[in-house]
mmCIF file of C-alpha atoms in Angstrom:
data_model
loop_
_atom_site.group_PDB
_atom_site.id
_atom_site.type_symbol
_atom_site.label_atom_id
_atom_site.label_comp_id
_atom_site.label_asym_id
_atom_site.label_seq_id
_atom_site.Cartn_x
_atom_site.Cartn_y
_atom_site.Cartn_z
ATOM 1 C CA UNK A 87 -11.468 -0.256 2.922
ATOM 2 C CA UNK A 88 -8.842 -2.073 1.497
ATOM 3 C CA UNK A 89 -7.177 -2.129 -2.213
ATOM 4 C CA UNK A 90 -8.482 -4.983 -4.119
ATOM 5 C CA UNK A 91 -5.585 -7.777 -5.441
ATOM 6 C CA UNK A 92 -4.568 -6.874 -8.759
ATOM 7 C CA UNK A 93 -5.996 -9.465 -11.369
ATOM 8 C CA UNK A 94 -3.947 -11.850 -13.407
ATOM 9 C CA UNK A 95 -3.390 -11.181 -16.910
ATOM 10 C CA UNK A 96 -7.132 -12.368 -18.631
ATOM 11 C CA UNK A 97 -7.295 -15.307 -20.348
ATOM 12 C CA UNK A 98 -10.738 -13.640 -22.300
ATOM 13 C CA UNK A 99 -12.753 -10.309 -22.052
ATOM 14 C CA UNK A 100 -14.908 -11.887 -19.528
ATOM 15 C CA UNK A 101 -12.037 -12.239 -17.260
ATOM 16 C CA UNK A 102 -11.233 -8.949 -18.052
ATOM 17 C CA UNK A 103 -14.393 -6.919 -16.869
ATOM 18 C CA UNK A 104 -14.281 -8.957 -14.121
ATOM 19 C CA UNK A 105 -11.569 -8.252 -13.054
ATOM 20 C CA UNK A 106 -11.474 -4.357 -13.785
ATOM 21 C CA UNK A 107 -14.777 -4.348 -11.897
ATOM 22 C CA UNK A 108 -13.293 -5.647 -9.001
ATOM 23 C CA UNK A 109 -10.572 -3.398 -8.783
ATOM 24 C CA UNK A 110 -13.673 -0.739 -9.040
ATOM 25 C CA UNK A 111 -15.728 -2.638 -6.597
ATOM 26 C CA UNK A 112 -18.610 -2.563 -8.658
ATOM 27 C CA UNK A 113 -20.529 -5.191 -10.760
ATOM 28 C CA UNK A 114 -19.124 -6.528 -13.892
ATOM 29 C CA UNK A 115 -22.706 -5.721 -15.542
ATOM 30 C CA UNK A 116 -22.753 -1.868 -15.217
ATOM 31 C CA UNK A 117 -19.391 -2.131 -17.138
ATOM 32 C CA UNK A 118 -19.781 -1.969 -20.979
ATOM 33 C CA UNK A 119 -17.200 -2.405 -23.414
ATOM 34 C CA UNK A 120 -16.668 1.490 -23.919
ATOM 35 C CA UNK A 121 -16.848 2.863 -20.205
ATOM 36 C CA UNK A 122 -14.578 5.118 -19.599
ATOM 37 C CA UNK A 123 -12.322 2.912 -17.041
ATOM 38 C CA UNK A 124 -11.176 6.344 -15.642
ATOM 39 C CA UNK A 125 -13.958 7.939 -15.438
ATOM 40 C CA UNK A 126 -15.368 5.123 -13.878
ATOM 41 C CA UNK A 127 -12.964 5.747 -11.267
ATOM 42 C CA UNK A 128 -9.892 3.587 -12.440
ATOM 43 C CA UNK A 129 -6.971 6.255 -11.008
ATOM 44 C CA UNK A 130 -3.733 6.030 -12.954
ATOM 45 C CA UNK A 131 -1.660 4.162 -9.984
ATOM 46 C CA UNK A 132 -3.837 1.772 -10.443
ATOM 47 C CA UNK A 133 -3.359 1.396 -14.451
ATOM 48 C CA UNK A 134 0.380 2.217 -14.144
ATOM 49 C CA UNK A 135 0.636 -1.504 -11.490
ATOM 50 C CA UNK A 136 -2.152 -3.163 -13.594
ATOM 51 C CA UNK A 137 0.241 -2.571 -16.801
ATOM 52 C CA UNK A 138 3.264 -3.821 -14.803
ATOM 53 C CA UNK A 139 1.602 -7.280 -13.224
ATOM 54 C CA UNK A 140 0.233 -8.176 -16.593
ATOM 55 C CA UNK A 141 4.013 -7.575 -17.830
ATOM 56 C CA UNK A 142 5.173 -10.036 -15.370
ATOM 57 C CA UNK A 143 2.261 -12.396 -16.460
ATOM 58 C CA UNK A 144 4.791 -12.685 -19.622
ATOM 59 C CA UNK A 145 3.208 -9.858 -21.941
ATOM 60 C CA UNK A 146 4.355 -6.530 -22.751
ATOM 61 C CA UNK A 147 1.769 -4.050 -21.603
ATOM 62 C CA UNK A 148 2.956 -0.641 -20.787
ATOM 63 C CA UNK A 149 0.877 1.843 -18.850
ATOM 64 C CA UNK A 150 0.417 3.965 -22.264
ATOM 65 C CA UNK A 151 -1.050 0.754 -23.820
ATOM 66 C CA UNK A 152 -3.766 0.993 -21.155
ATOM 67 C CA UNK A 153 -4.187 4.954 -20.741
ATOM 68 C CA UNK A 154 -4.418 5.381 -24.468
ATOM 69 C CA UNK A 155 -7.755 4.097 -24.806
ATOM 70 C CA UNK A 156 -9.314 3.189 -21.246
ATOM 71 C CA UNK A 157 -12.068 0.919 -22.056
ATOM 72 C CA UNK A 158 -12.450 -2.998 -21.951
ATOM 73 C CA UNK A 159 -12.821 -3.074 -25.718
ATOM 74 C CA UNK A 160 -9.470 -1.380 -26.046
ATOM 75 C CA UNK A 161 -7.797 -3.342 -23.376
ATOM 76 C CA UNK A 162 -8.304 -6.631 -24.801
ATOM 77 C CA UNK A 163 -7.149 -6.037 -28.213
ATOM 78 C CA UNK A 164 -3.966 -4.455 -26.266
ATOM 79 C CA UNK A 165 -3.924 -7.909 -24.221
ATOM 80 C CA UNK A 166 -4.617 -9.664 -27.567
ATOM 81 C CA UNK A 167 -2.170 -8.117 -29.362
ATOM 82 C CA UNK A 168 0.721 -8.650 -26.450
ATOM 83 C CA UNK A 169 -0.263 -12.508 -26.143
ATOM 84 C CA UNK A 170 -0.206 -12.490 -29.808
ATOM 85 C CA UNK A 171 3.431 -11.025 -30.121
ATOM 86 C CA UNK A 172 4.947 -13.472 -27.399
#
């Protein structure tokens, strides 16, 4: 099986799940905005190289942004916030 591309930096929260549920390999519906990303099977690597290719989309995202609160809800106010700042 191979590792899914990371996705680009979302441009809204529909990109978002869909592209979280990708890196899951699983369908964007069974996602809701508070799933657990990590209990859902998102591993830390993963959210540590997520955080640093959404950095060098031109945002400042750092893995704690991400592991404080892993769910989509909290992820795109984080994304929000860092397009919102730059």
């Amino acid at each position: 099986m191979s590792t899914p591309a990371l996705p680009p930096l979302p441009d809204d929260p529909i990109a978002l799940r869909a592209g979280v549920a990708a890196l899951l390999d699983v369908d964007p519906a069974t996602l809701s905005d508070d799933t657990d990303l990590v209990e859902a099977g998102l591993d830390s690597i993963r959210v540590m190289a997520l955080a640093e290719r959404w950095s060098a989309d031109g945002v400042q995202i750092g893995f704690m942004d991400l592991a404080e609160e892993p769910t989509l809800a909290a992820w795109w106010s984080v994304v929000a916030d860092a397009r919102a700042a730059s």
